[in-house]
Short mmCIF file of C-alpha atoms and ligand atoms in Angstrom, two decimals:
data_model
loop_
_atom_site.label_atom_id
_atom_site.label_comp_id
_atom_site.label_asym_id
_atom_site.label_seq_id
_atom_site.Cartn_x
_atom_site.Cartn_y
_atom_site.Cartn_z
CA MET S 147 103.92 170.74 -102.80
CA GLU S 148 105.44 169.87 -99.27
CA LYS S 149 103.29 166.49 -99.19
CA PRO S 150 103.25 163.20 -101.28
CA THR S 151 101.51 164.24 -104.13
CA LEU S 152 100.39 162.87 -107.96
CA LEU S 153 100.84 165.65 -110.36
CA ILE S 154 99.24 165.56 -113.67
CA CYS S 155 100.81 167.47 -116.03
CA ASP S 156 97.85 169.70 -118.50
CA TYR S 157 97.06 169.71 -121.67
CA GLY S 158 93.86 171.12 -122.22
CA SER S 159 91.04 168.36 -121.62
CA GLN S 160 87.90 169.51 -120.20
CA TYR S 161 88.75 166.43 -118.17
CA THR S 162 92.44 167.30 -116.22
CA PHE S 163 90.23 168.87 -112.60
CA LEU S 164 88.05 166.27 -112.81
CA ILE S 165 91.35 163.70 -112.26
CA ALA S 166 92.72 166.01 -109.88
CA ARG S 167 89.60 165.72 -107.46
CA LYS S 168 88.85 162.09 -107.51
CA LEU S 169 92.19 161.95 -106.47
CA ARG S 170 92.17 163.74 -103.65
CA GLU S 171 88.57 162.26 -102.84
CA LEU S 172 89.68 158.95 -103.00
CA GLY S 173 92.78 160.35 -99.82
CA ALA S 174 96.01 161.73 -102.45
CA TYR S 175 96.39 164.09 -103.17
CA SER S 176 97.48 165.52 -106.34
CA GLU S 177 98.36 169.53 -107.88
CA ILE S 178 97.84 169.96 -112.08
CA ILE S 179 100.64 171.72 -113.70
CA ASP S 180 101.29 172.63 -117.86
CA GLY S 181 102.10 170.06 -119.66
CA ARG S 182 104.23 172.74 -121.12
CA SER S 183 105.84 173.48 -118.97
CA THR S 184 110.16 173.23 -119.35
CA THR S 185 111.15 173.62 -116.18
CA THR S 186 112.44 170.87 -114.30
CA PRO S 187 109.52 170.63 -110.73
CA ASP S 188 110.77 170.06 -107.06
CA LEU S 189 110.20 165.55 -107.30
CA SER S 190 111.30 164.82 -103.80
CA CYS S 191 107.57 164.96 -103.12
CA ILE S 192 106.38 164.11 -106.35
CA HIS S 193 105.09 159.98 -106.18
CA GLY S 194 103.98 159.10 -109.73
CA ILE S 195 102.71 161.99 -112.90
CA ILE S 196 99.75 162.21 -114.90
CA LEU S 197 98.87 163.30 -118.69
CA SER S 198 95.79 164.49 -119.09
CA GLY S 199 93.61 164.33 -122.27
CA SER S 200 93.34 167.91 -124.54
CA PRO S 201 91.73 169.18 -127.70
CA ASP S 202 94.88 168.65 -129.83
CA SER S 203 96.39 165.64 -131.98
CA VAL S 204 99.79 164.01 -130.87
CA LYS S 205 100.16 164.69 -134.53
CA SER S 206 99.73 168.21 -135.38
CA SER S 207 102.95 170.70 -136.14
CA THR S 208 102.26 172.76 -132.91
CA ALA S 209 100.76 169.70 -130.40
CA ALA S 210 102.05 168.99 -126.85
CA THR S 211 105.35 166.98 -126.53
CA ILE S 212 106.62 165.43 -122.91
CA PRO S 213 108.46 167.42 -121.05
CA THR S 214 111.72 165.08 -120.96
CA TRP S 215 112.31 165.46 -117.22
CA VAL S 216 108.89 163.88 -116.77
CA LEU S 217 110.38 160.05 -118.28
CA ALA S 218 114.41 160.95 -116.88
CA SER S 219 112.59 161.03 -113.03
CA GLU S 220 111.98 157.35 -113.33
CA LYS S 221 108.07 158.46 -111.22
CA PRO S 222 105.39 155.98 -112.63
CA VAL S 223 103.20 157.32 -115.07
CA LEU S 224 99.77 157.33 -116.07
CA GLY S 225 99.50 158.72 -119.83
CA ILE S 226 95.28 159.03 -120.30
CA CYS S 227 93.42 159.36 -123.24
CA TYR S 228 96.09 161.71 -125.29
CA GLY S 229 98.02 161.25 -122.56
CA MET S 230 98.30 157.90 -123.54
CA GLN S 231 98.90 158.96 -127.41
CA LEU S 232 101.86 161.28 -126.37
CA LEU S 233 103.91 158.27 -124.73
CA SER S 234 103.06 155.74 -127.09
CA HIS S 235 104.07 158.37 -129.97
CA SER S 236 107.01 160.09 -128.60
CA LEU S 237 108.41 155.94 -127.95
CA GLY S 238 108.30 155.25 -131.35
CA GLY S 239 105.18 153.93 -131.37
CA SER S 240 103.04 154.89 -134.43
CA VAL S 241 99.44 156.81 -133.59
CA GLN S 242 96.22 157.37 -136.03
CA SER S 243 93.73 159.91 -136.86
CA LEU S 244 90.41 157.69 -136.87
CA GLU S 245 88.20 158.81 -139.41
CA LYS S 246 85.04 159.24 -137.02
CA ARG S 247 85.63 160.11 -133.30
CA GLU S 248 85.04 157.70 -130.79
CA TYR S 249 83.23 158.63 -127.77
CA GLY S 250 80.61 157.55 -125.73
CA ARG S 251 80.24 154.28 -123.57
CA GLU S 252 82.81 151.13 -124.54
CA LEU S 253 83.11 148.27 -123.26
CA LEU S 254 87.46 146.75 -121.72
CA LYS S 255 88.51 143.30 -122.77
CA LEU S 256 91.18 142.24 -120.43
CA SER S 257 94.76 140.50 -121.85
CA THR S 258 95.03 137.43 -120.35
CA GLU S 259 98.61 137.87 -120.51
CA SER S 260 100.13 141.29 -119.18
CA SER S 261 102.82 141.77 -117.02
CA ASP S 262 103.28 142.28 -112.72
CA LEU S 263 102.73 146.38 -113.70
CA GLY S 264 99.38 145.77 -115.73
CA LYS S 265 98.53 142.58 -113.47
CA GLN S 266 98.18 145.62 -109.98
CA PHE S 267 96.56 148.49 -112.51
CA PHE S 268 93.49 146.73 -113.08
CA SER S 269 93.33 144.29 -109.97
CA ASN S 270 89.85 143.96 -108.34
CA THR S 271 88.50 144.91 -111.31
CA LEU S 272 86.80 142.55 -114.52
CA SER S 273 87.05 142.00 -118.18
CA GLY S 274 83.43 143.75 -119.93
CA GLN S 275 83.48 146.95 -117.67
CA THR S 276 82.31 149.63 -119.59
CA VAL S 277 84.61 152.30 -119.81
CA TRP S 278 83.91 156.24 -121.71
CA MET S 279 85.86 156.89 -124.37
CA SER S 280 86.22 160.30 -126.85
CA HIS S 281 89.35 160.55 -129.47
CA GLY S 282 89.77 161.48 -132.47
CA ASP S 283 93.22 159.71 -132.37
CA ASP S 284 94.72 155.99 -131.88
CA VAL S 285 97.22 154.41 -130.41
CA ARG S 286 97.56 151.66 -133.71
CA THR S 287 101.97 149.75 -132.88
CA LEU S 288 103.27 149.65 -129.80
CA PRO S 289 106.23 151.88 -128.95
CA ARG S 290 109.48 149.24 -127.68
CA ASP S 291 108.66 146.95 -125.14
CA PHE S 292 105.07 147.98 -123.57
CA GLU S 293 102.49 145.36 -124.39
CA VAL S 294 98.06 145.47 -124.64
CA LEU S 295 96.96 145.33 -122.42
CA ALA S 296 92.80 145.93 -122.79
CA HIS S 297 92.02 146.28 -126.23
CA SER S 298 88.11 148.49 -127.09
CA GLU S 299 84.62 145.66 -128.13
CA SER S 300 86.03 147.42 -131.70
CA GLY S 301 89.70 145.90 -131.34
CA ALA S 302 90.80 149.60 -130.69
CA VAL S 303 94.21 149.37 -128.08
CA ALA S 304 92.51 150.69 -124.70
CA ALA S 305 95.49 150.56 -122.00
CA ILE S 306 98.84 149.78 -122.51
CA ALA S 307 102.18 149.48 -120.00
CA HIS S 308 106.06 149.36 -120.81
CA ARG S 309 106.86 145.41 -119.93
CA THR S 310 109.98 147.11 -117.87
CA LYS S 311 109.06 150.41 -116.40
CA PRO S 312 106.25 152.56 -114.34
CA TRP S 313 104.66 153.80 -117.38
CA LEU S 314 101.05 153.56 -118.24
CA GLY S 315 98.39 154.39 -120.53
CA LEU S 316 94.96 154.16 -120.62
CA GLN S 317 93.42 155.44 -123.48
CA PHE S 318 89.48 155.69 -122.02
CA HIS S 319 88.45 158.04 -119.40
CA PRO S 320 88.85 156.76 -115.98
CA GLU S 321 87.71 159.95 -114.68
CA VAL S 322 84.18 160.56 -115.58
CA HIS S 323 81.49 159.19 -113.84
CA HIS S 324 80.85 156.68 -116.63
CA SER S 325 84.12 154.85 -116.76
CA GLU S 326 82.53 151.77 -114.30
CA GLN S 327 85.56 150.97 -112.46
CA GLY S 328 87.71 154.12 -113.30
CA LEU S 329 88.08 154.63 -109.53
CA SER S 330 89.85 151.88 -108.46
CA LEU S 331 92.22 151.72 -111.30
CA LEU S 332 93.18 155.76 -110.51
CA ARG S 333 93.33 153.87 -107.02
CA ASN S 334 95.15 151.32 -108.00
CA PHE S 335 97.45 153.79 -109.57
CA ALA S 336 98.12 155.67 -106.76
CA GLU S 337 98.60 153.27 -104.23
CA LYS S 338 99.74 150.44 -105.79
CA ILE S 339 102.37 151.72 -109.11
CA CYS S 340 102.83 154.25 -106.65
CA LYS S 341 103.63 153.82 -103.04
CA MET S 342 101.22 156.54 -102.14
CA LYS S 343 99.38 156.11 -98.74
CA LEU S 344 95.85 157.38 -99.71
CA THR S 345 96.13 159.54 -96.16
CA TRP S 346 94.55 163.20 -97.60
CA THR S 347 91.11 163.29 -95.07
CA PRO S 348 89.61 167.04 -93.72
CA LYS S 349 92.48 165.22 -90.94
CA GLY S 350 94.89 165.01 -92.44
CA ILE S 351 94.09 168.45 -93.84
CA ILE S 352 94.02 170.71 -91.50
CA GLU S 353 96.99 169.03 -89.48
CA GLN S 354 99.04 170.04 -92.98
CA ILE S 355 97.84 173.49 -93.16
CA SER S 356 98.92 174.13 -89.15
CA GLU S 357 102.04 172.86 -90.44
CA ASN S 358 102.54 175.06 -92.96
CA LEU S 359 100.93 177.51 -90.99
CA ASN S 360 104.05 176.80 -88.06
CA ARG S 361 106.72 176.58 -90.33
CA THR S 362 105.90 179.99 -92.59
CA LEU S 363 104.75 182.16 -89.70
CA LYS S 364 106.32 183.71 -86.64
CA LYS S 365 105.57 183.97 -83.63
CA THR S 366 105.30 188.35 -83.49
CA ASP S 367 103.55 187.95 -87.61
CA LYS S 368 100.27 189.64 -87.34
CA LEU S 369 97.23 188.70 -89.69
CA ILE S 370 93.96 189.23 -90.35
CA LEU S 371 91.47 187.75 -92.30
CA ALA S 372 89.12 189.73 -95.28
CA ILE S 373 85.95 187.37 -94.08
CA SER S 374 83.24 187.14 -96.85
CA GLY S 375 80.94 184.80 -94.29
CA GLY S 376 80.75 182.54 -97.49
CA VAL S 377 81.95 178.80 -96.59
CA ASP S 378 85.41 179.33 -98.35
CA SER S 379 85.98 182.78 -95.36
CA THR S 380 84.38 181.45 -92.12
CA VAL S 381 85.92 178.00 -93.10
CA CYS S 382 89.14 179.68 -92.81
CA GLY S 383 88.95 181.84 -90.51
CA VAL S 384 86.91 179.18 -87.70
CA LEU S 385 90.29 176.91 -88.60
CA LEU S 386 93.29 180.03 -87.94
CA THR S 387 90.76 181.23 -85.01
CA LYS S 388 91.04 177.27 -83.75
CA LEU S 389 95.23 176.65 -84.89
CA LEU S 390 96.17 179.81 -84.15
CA GLY S 391 93.57 181.51 -81.04
CA LYS S 392 91.59 184.16 -81.27
CA ASP S 393 93.63 187.19 -81.27
CA ARG S 394 95.98 186.63 -83.70
CA VAL S 395 93.40 186.11 -86.52
CA PRO S 396 91.18 189.08 -86.60
CA CYS S 397 87.77 189.00 -88.40
CA LEU S 398 87.47 192.33 -91.21
CA PHE S 399 84.85 191.73 -92.27
CA VAL S 400 83.32 193.97 -95.80
CA ASP S 401 80.01 195.05 -96.90
CA HIS S 402 80.50 196.38 -100.46
CA GLY S 403 76.80 196.82 -100.01
CA LEU S 404 76.36 193.93 -103.30
CA LEU S 405 75.47 191.43 -100.70
CA ARG S 406 72.08 188.76 -100.31
CA GLN S 407 68.67 190.56 -98.79
CA GLY S 408 69.82 190.65 -94.96
CA GLU S 409 73.18 189.22 -95.43
CA SER S 410 75.37 191.73 -94.25
CA GLU S 411 73.84 191.86 -90.10
CA GLU S 412 72.62 188.13 -90.14
CA THR S 413 76.77 187.80 -91.52
CA PHE S 414 77.77 189.95 -88.91
CA THR S 415 76.03 187.38 -86.19
CA LYS S 416 76.63 183.78 -87.39
CA LEU S 417 80.96 184.89 -87.39
CA GLN S 418 80.51 186.61 -84.10
CA GLU S 419 78.32 182.79 -82.50
CA LEU S 420 81.17 181.34 -84.31
CA GLY S 421 84.13 182.92 -81.68
CA LEU S 422 85.30 185.12 -84.39
CA LYS S 423 87.16 188.82 -84.03
CA VAL S 424 85.47 190.21 -86.64
CA GLN S 425 85.53 193.93 -87.06
CA ARG S 426 82.73 194.76 -89.72
CA LEU S 427 83.13 197.91 -92.50
CA GLU S 428 79.44 198.88 -94.81
CA LYS S 429 81.64 200.29 -97.64
CA GLY S 430 79.06 200.66 -100.39
CA GLU S 431 78.75 203.73 -101.80
CA LEU S 432 82.72 202.99 -102.21
CA PHE S 433 82.07 200.71 -104.50
CA LEU S 434 78.70 201.79 -105.62
CA LYS S 435 80.82 205.57 -107.08
CA ASN S 436 84.07 202.93 -108.23
CA LEU S 437 81.77 200.84 -110.45
CA ARG S 438 79.55 203.69 -112.05
CA GLY S 439 79.54 203.07 -115.75
CA ILE S 440 80.88 200.51 -115.97
CA ALA S 441 79.49 197.36 -118.13
CA ASP S 442 81.97 196.01 -119.34
CA PRO S 443 82.34 192.79 -116.84
CA GLU S 444 86.30 192.30 -116.70
CA GLU S 445 86.34 195.34 -115.76
CA LYS S 446 83.17 195.32 -112.71
CA ARG S 447 86.00 192.26 -111.87
CA LYS S 448 88.59 194.28 -111.37
CA ILE S 449 87.42 197.64 -109.72
CA ILE S 450 85.47 195.00 -106.77
CA GLY S 451 89.76 193.09 -106.48
CA HIS S 452 91.27 196.79 -106.89
CA THR S 453 88.36 198.35 -104.32
CA PHE S 454 88.80 195.00 -100.68
CA ILE S 455 92.52 196.08 -101.79
CA GLN S 456 91.63 200.26 -101.44
CA VAL S 457 90.08 199.43 -98.21
CA PHE S 458 91.78 197.23 -96.75
CA ASP S 459 95.17 199.91 -97.62
CA GLU S 460 92.83 202.37 -96.16
CA TYR S 461 91.91 199.96 -93.07
CA VAL S 462 95.59 198.34 -92.36
CA ALA S 463 97.38 201.91 -92.53
CA THR S 464 94.69 203.25 -88.99
CA GLN S 465 96.65 200.20 -87.19
CA THR S 466 100.02 198.66 -86.29
CA GLY S 467 101.66 195.89 -87.31
CA PHE S 468 99.68 193.96 -89.88
CA THR S 469 102.30 191.09 -91.41
CA HIS S 470 99.88 188.70 -93.38
CA LEU S 471 96.46 188.98 -95.10
CA VAL S 472 94.73 186.00 -95.51
CA GLN S 473 92.38 185.22 -97.49
CA GLY S 474 89.33 181.54 -98.67
CA THR S 475 91.58 181.13 -102.32
CA LEU S 476 90.05 178.04 -103.52
CA TYR S 477 92.00 175.78 -106.09
CA PRO S 478 89.14 176.67 -109.60
CA ASP S 479 89.22 179.76 -108.44
CA VAL S 480 93.02 180.35 -109.11
CA ILE S 481 92.64 178.40 -111.69
CA GLU S 482 90.07 180.11 -113.83
CA SER S 483 91.69 183.41 -113.75
CA ALA S 484 95.03 181.06 -115.17
CA GLY S 485 96.82 180.63 -112.60
CA THR S 486 98.62 178.22 -112.37
CA GLY S 487 100.96 178.64 -115.77
CA SER S 488 98.58 175.73 -117.54
CA LYS S 489 97.67 176.61 -121.51
CA ALA S 490 93.59 177.12 -119.70
CA SER S 491 92.57 181.09 -120.77
CA VAL S 492 91.26 183.49 -117.94
CA ILE S 493 87.55 182.66 -118.40
CA LYS S 494 87.18 184.99 -115.16
CA SER S 495 89.59 187.54 -112.26
CA HIS S 496 88.41 186.01 -109.66
CA HIS S 497 87.64 189.12 -107.13
CA ASN S 498 89.99 187.59 -104.69
CA VAL S 499 92.28 186.02 -107.52
CA GLY S 500 96.03 188.40 -108.34
CA GLY S 501 98.24 189.01 -105.83
CA LEU S 502 98.81 192.38 -104.07
CA PRO S 503 100.18 196.22 -104.68
CA ASP S 504 103.49 196.27 -103.27
CA HIS S 505 102.88 199.28 -101.10
CA LEU S 506 100.64 197.65 -99.11
CA LYS S 507 103.58 195.50 -97.59
CA LEU S 508 101.68 191.98 -96.66
CA THR S 509 102.11 188.53 -97.13
CA LEU S 510 99.38 186.81 -99.01
CA VAL S 511 98.24 183.64 -96.57
CA GLU S 512 96.13 181.58 -97.89
CA PRO S 513 95.67 178.30 -96.38
CA PHE S 514 92.49 176.97 -99.21
CA ARG S 515 94.62 177.73 -102.01
CA TYR S 516 94.43 174.45 -103.32
CA LEU S 517 91.27 172.75 -101.68
CA PHE S 518 87.59 172.67 -103.55
CA LYS S 519 85.47 173.81 -102.54
CA ASP S 520 83.69 169.97 -100.45
CA GLU S 521 86.97 169.52 -99.23
CA VAL S 522 86.41 173.43 -97.69
CA ARG S 523 82.56 171.65 -96.19
CA LEU S 524 84.44 169.05 -95.43
CA LEU S 525 86.77 170.46 -93.45
CA GLY S 526 83.99 172.75 -91.68
CA LYS S 527 82.38 169.92 -90.97
CA GLU S 528 85.28 168.11 -88.70
CA LEU S 529 85.32 171.73 -87.78
CA GLY S 530 82.34 171.82 -85.91
CA VAL S 531 80.68 174.53 -88.23
CA PRO S 532 76.88 174.80 -88.46
CA ALA S 533 76.28 172.58 -91.44
CA GLN S 534 73.90 175.54 -92.19
CA LEU S 535 76.39 177.39 -92.75
CA THR S 536 78.87 174.62 -94.79
CA LEU S 537 74.90 173.67 -97.18
CA ARG S 538 74.68 177.47 -98.03
CA HIS S 539 75.05 177.64 -101.72
CA PRO S 540 77.98 179.28 -102.61
CA PHE S 541 77.68 183.42 -103.82
CA PRO S 542 80.53 184.93 -105.56
CA GLY S 543 83.08 187.84 -103.70
CA PRO S 544 81.39 190.88 -106.34
CA GLY S 545 77.94 189.90 -105.15
CA LEU S 546 74.99 190.65 -106.90
CA ALA S 547 77.16 193.70 -109.22
CA ILE S 548 78.54 190.04 -111.76
CA ARG S 549 74.26 188.96 -111.42
CA ILE S 550 73.25 193.06 -112.78
CA VAL S 551 74.10 192.20 -116.06
CA GLY S 552 76.03 195.89 -116.98
CA GLU S 553 76.29 199.19 -114.81
CA LEU S 554 75.31 199.25 -111.84
CA THR S 555 72.58 202.00 -110.54
CA ALA S 556 71.03 201.64 -106.51
CA GLU S 557 67.58 201.07 -108.00
CA LYS S 558 69.00 198.44 -110.21
CA ILE S 559 71.20 196.62 -106.58
CA ALA S 560 67.30 196.95 -104.90
CA ILE S 561 65.12 195.77 -107.77
CA ALA S 562 68.46 192.76 -107.90
CA ARG S 563 68.60 192.33 -104.36
CA LYS S 564 64.44 192.28 -103.78
CA ALA S 565 64.21 188.25 -106.32
CA ASP S 566 66.85 187.00 -105.54
CA HIS S 567 65.83 186.97 -102.47
CA ILE S 568 62.45 185.66 -102.94
CA PHE S 569 63.63 182.89 -105.00
CA ILE S 570 66.08 181.88 -102.55
CA GLU S 571 63.37 182.62 -100.10
CA SER S 572 61.42 179.91 -102.38
CA LEU S 573 63.62 177.78 -102.92
CA ARG S 574 64.02 177.71 -99.31
CA GLN S 575 60.44 176.72 -98.36
CA GLU S 576 59.54 173.96 -100.66
CA ASN S 577 62.30 172.31 -100.07
CA HIS S 578 63.99 172.94 -103.40
CA TYR S 579 67.48 175.44 -101.45
CA GLU S 580 69.39 171.14 -99.95
CA LYS S 581 68.89 169.49 -103.62
CA ILE S 582 70.26 172.51 -105.67
CA TRP S 583 74.12 173.54 -106.04
CA GLN S 584 74.02 177.88 -106.43
CA ALA S 585 71.10 179.56 -107.27
CA GLY S 586 69.60 183.08 -107.57
CA VAL S 587 68.80 186.31 -109.94
CA VAL S 588 70.22 187.72 -113.36
CA LEU S 589 69.71 191.30 -113.73
CA LEU S 590 68.88 192.01 -117.82
CA PRO S 591 69.48 195.24 -119.48
CA VAL S 592 67.05 193.82 -121.52
CA LYS S 593 63.49 195.54 -121.55
CA SER S 594 59.94 194.75 -122.50
CA VAL S 595 56.29 195.31 -122.54
CA GLY S 596 53.92 193.92 -121.37
CA VAL S 597 50.13 194.34 -119.38
CA MET S 598 49.01 194.75 -116.04
CA GLY S 599 45.61 195.16 -113.91
CA ASP S 600 44.86 196.77 -118.10
CA GLU S 601 48.54 198.95 -117.80
CA ARG S 602 50.96 198.97 -120.29
CA THR S 603 55.08 198.73 -118.72
CA TYR S 604 57.77 198.03 -119.65
CA GLU S 605 60.26 196.72 -117.66
CA TRP S 606 63.14 194.81 -116.88
CA THR S 607 63.22 191.14 -117.26
CA CYS S 608 65.64 188.58 -114.34
CA ALA S 609 66.78 185.25 -115.32
CA LEU S 610 66.91 182.43 -112.42
CA ARG S 611 69.69 180.82 -111.87
CA ALA S 612 69.87 176.91 -110.46
CA VAL S 613 72.36 175.19 -110.97
CA HIS S 614 73.66 171.30 -110.02
CA ALA S 615 77.94 170.61 -109.41
CA VAL S 616 80.12 169.58 -107.52
CA ASP S 617 83.01 172.14 -107.33
CA ALA S 618 81.68 174.10 -110.16
CA MET S 619 84.56 173.66 -112.40
CA THR S 620 81.53 171.72 -114.26
CA ALA S 621 77.77 173.13 -113.86
CA HIS S 622 73.91 171.84 -114.96
CA VAL S 623 70.61 173.02 -115.09
CA GLY S 624 69.02 172.91 -111.67
CA GLU S 625 66.38 170.58 -111.92
CA LEU S 626 63.09 172.21 -110.56
CA PRO S 627 59.13 171.66 -111.42
CA LEU S 628 58.26 173.95 -113.89
CA SER S 629 55.43 174.63 -111.29
CA PHE S 630 57.40 175.21 -108.77
CA LEU S 631 59.64 178.14 -111.22
CA CYS S 632 56.11 179.35 -112.84
CA LYS S 633 55.22 179.76 -108.93
CA VAL S 634 58.70 181.62 -108.22
CA ALA S 635 57.86 184.08 -111.70
CA ASP S 636 54.83 185.33 -110.58
CA GLN S 637 55.78 186.50 -107.53
CA ILE S 638 59.23 187.73 -108.71
CA VAL S 639 56.65 190.21 -111.48
CA ARG S 640 54.38 190.84 -108.66
CA ASN S 641 56.48 192.01 -105.70
CA VAL S 642 59.04 193.72 -107.62
CA PRO S 643 58.46 196.43 -109.38
CA GLY S 644 60.67 197.00 -112.24
CA ILE S 645 60.37 193.34 -112.93
CA ASN S 646 57.37 192.72 -115.07
CA ARG S 647 59.68 189.13 -117.85
CA VAL S 648 61.41 186.69 -115.60
CA LEU S 649 62.87 183.80 -117.60
CA TYR S 650 64.84 180.37 -116.35
CA ASP S 651 68.40 180.38 -117.63
CA ILE S 652 69.32 176.04 -118.89
CA THR S 653 71.99 176.26 -119.99
CA SER S 654 74.97 174.04 -118.65
CA LYS S 655 78.40 174.62 -117.82
CA PRO S 656 80.95 174.34 -120.13
CA PRO S 657 79.36 175.79 -122.37
CA ALA S 658 77.75 178.61 -119.84
CA THR S 659 79.16 179.51 -117.17
CA ILE S 660 77.58 179.43 -113.33
CA GLU S 661 77.21 183.06 -113.25
CA TRP S 662 76.20 185.64 -115.83
CA GLU S 663 79.86 188.15 -116.28
P1 XMP C 224 81.58 180.52 -113.49
O1 XMP C 224 80.35 181.68 -113.13
O2 XMP C 224 82.96 180.88 -113.19
O3 XMP C 224 81.13 180.29 -110.72
O4 XMP C 224 80.70 179.15 -113.67
C1 XMP C 224 81.88 179.59 -110.70
C2 XMP C 224 81.96 179.98 -109.10
O5 XMP C 224 82.78 181.12 -109.17
C3 XMP C 224 81.37 181.46 -108.64
N1 XMP C 224 82.87 183.09 -109.15
C4 XMP C 224 82.63 183.33 -107.50
N2 XMP C 224 83.99 183.36 -106.16
N3 XMP C 224 84.97 184.98 -106.56
C5 XMP C 224 84.24 184.44 -105.50
O6 XMP C 224 84.42 184.49 -105.14
C6 XMP C 224 84.77 185.80 -107.99
O7 XMP C 224 84.81 186.64 -108.11
C7 XMP C 224 83.77 184.25 -108.46
N4 XMP C 224 82.86 184.51 -109.31
C8 XMP C 224 82.46 183.47 -109.90
C9 XMP C 224 79.79 181.38 -108.92
O8 XMP C 224 79.31 182.33 -108.19
C10 XMP C 224 80.02 179.53 -108.77
O9 XMP C 224 79.68 179.31 -107.33
#
């Protein structure tokens, strides 16, 4: 952390990432660390610390405690939900379990008398604002020297502050959309209490990345960028080409044979048009060979990751002097692969997270490792990357491999590709593409009986997946008209031999994920 930062100690709340995103939207750079970590981080750039919510109760014997460095740091601290209970409990207040969990909207009653800290925190917000609660415990008695800044309508303690130290707590979640003035509270905490300048803008991000590259790279270093044609690696390529010059950042586009219809050619041409120095390697057969007989999703992902490395390894061996491999890895990829070291479990091993084998002797450069996708889109816009590219739906690095449930065959890839093409083109033609965050077709290992032209069929099933999302950490079902979905289903069954049944996946994330594997 080399820039002014708000540090978020994560205790496992589903909203921790939302806190980070909302702060960044406000212009305050934030990072998440494991709330249980006892190692003191470098505090020189830390302006304040946020303690997240948690599914745990502070009264449980296994509950996390506040690491001693947090309060000893003398930095402003904001506890949110479990974070506020933790603050109270650790400092001698009492926390009790509620008979019934409080979940949903509440009205906030601000105290008329509060210290300067409380006034600053709630400045420009109104009493009676709607806030969003989700908790099973609450604070009954305050620790010494604390005051109540606000109650909920039912009388529960909703906001607290220390009388002399910059320590605050909120029982509700300011980061969620339903807390009306939550963003103002986060802004007040960052700007007025932590004294941060809200400078985290696309221009600021570019300057920061440029400074980092200048500081870490030598003039003699030779980079190679792994490019897929997706938003992240493309914007990364455009940015580094602009900062370092085309010849210093050659791009290698590995076509793993698991791309969408026509995408390999289209991507290759587009990247050249964007002024990148790009070379394409067609390696579909190698990937398919390595994946033969493998049905387990995690194993498939790992094989794809290893095969990419194998291809790079072989390529680099034929060239001289490469010292660094650049990737467009994003923060959520790192988080979901549990790369922050936090309590979060490994949901999926993203194909590009996990480091490089020692023998490759390339240093990994990941300029976007701490960015969310919408931040990369803004960067792309700032760099003049056409909207057609920055607004393109995300497509996972492992491609169709994780959209064909179970074992892959060349025949299944062809079926999935054809069905996907029909779905995506229909979304475009009927002006739904831009209203949906991501869409694709999942081929299921399920055969069922159908009837076509008086003939019995016994063929595969596919599921259409379309979601609304902001950063892929959460998603909900894409609200597409039933008549449109029926039309797509009809087109697929008529035009894709091998599929005789089409489903629509209506599950949110969580509890499901966007991709099926
Ligand atoms: P899930 O399935 O975890 O997906 O809800 C969240 C977002 O990440 C994309 N995704 C990946 N992208 N490499 C990538 O580049 C991967 O291994 C990978 N796995 C999932 C997915 O398409 C969605 O946008």
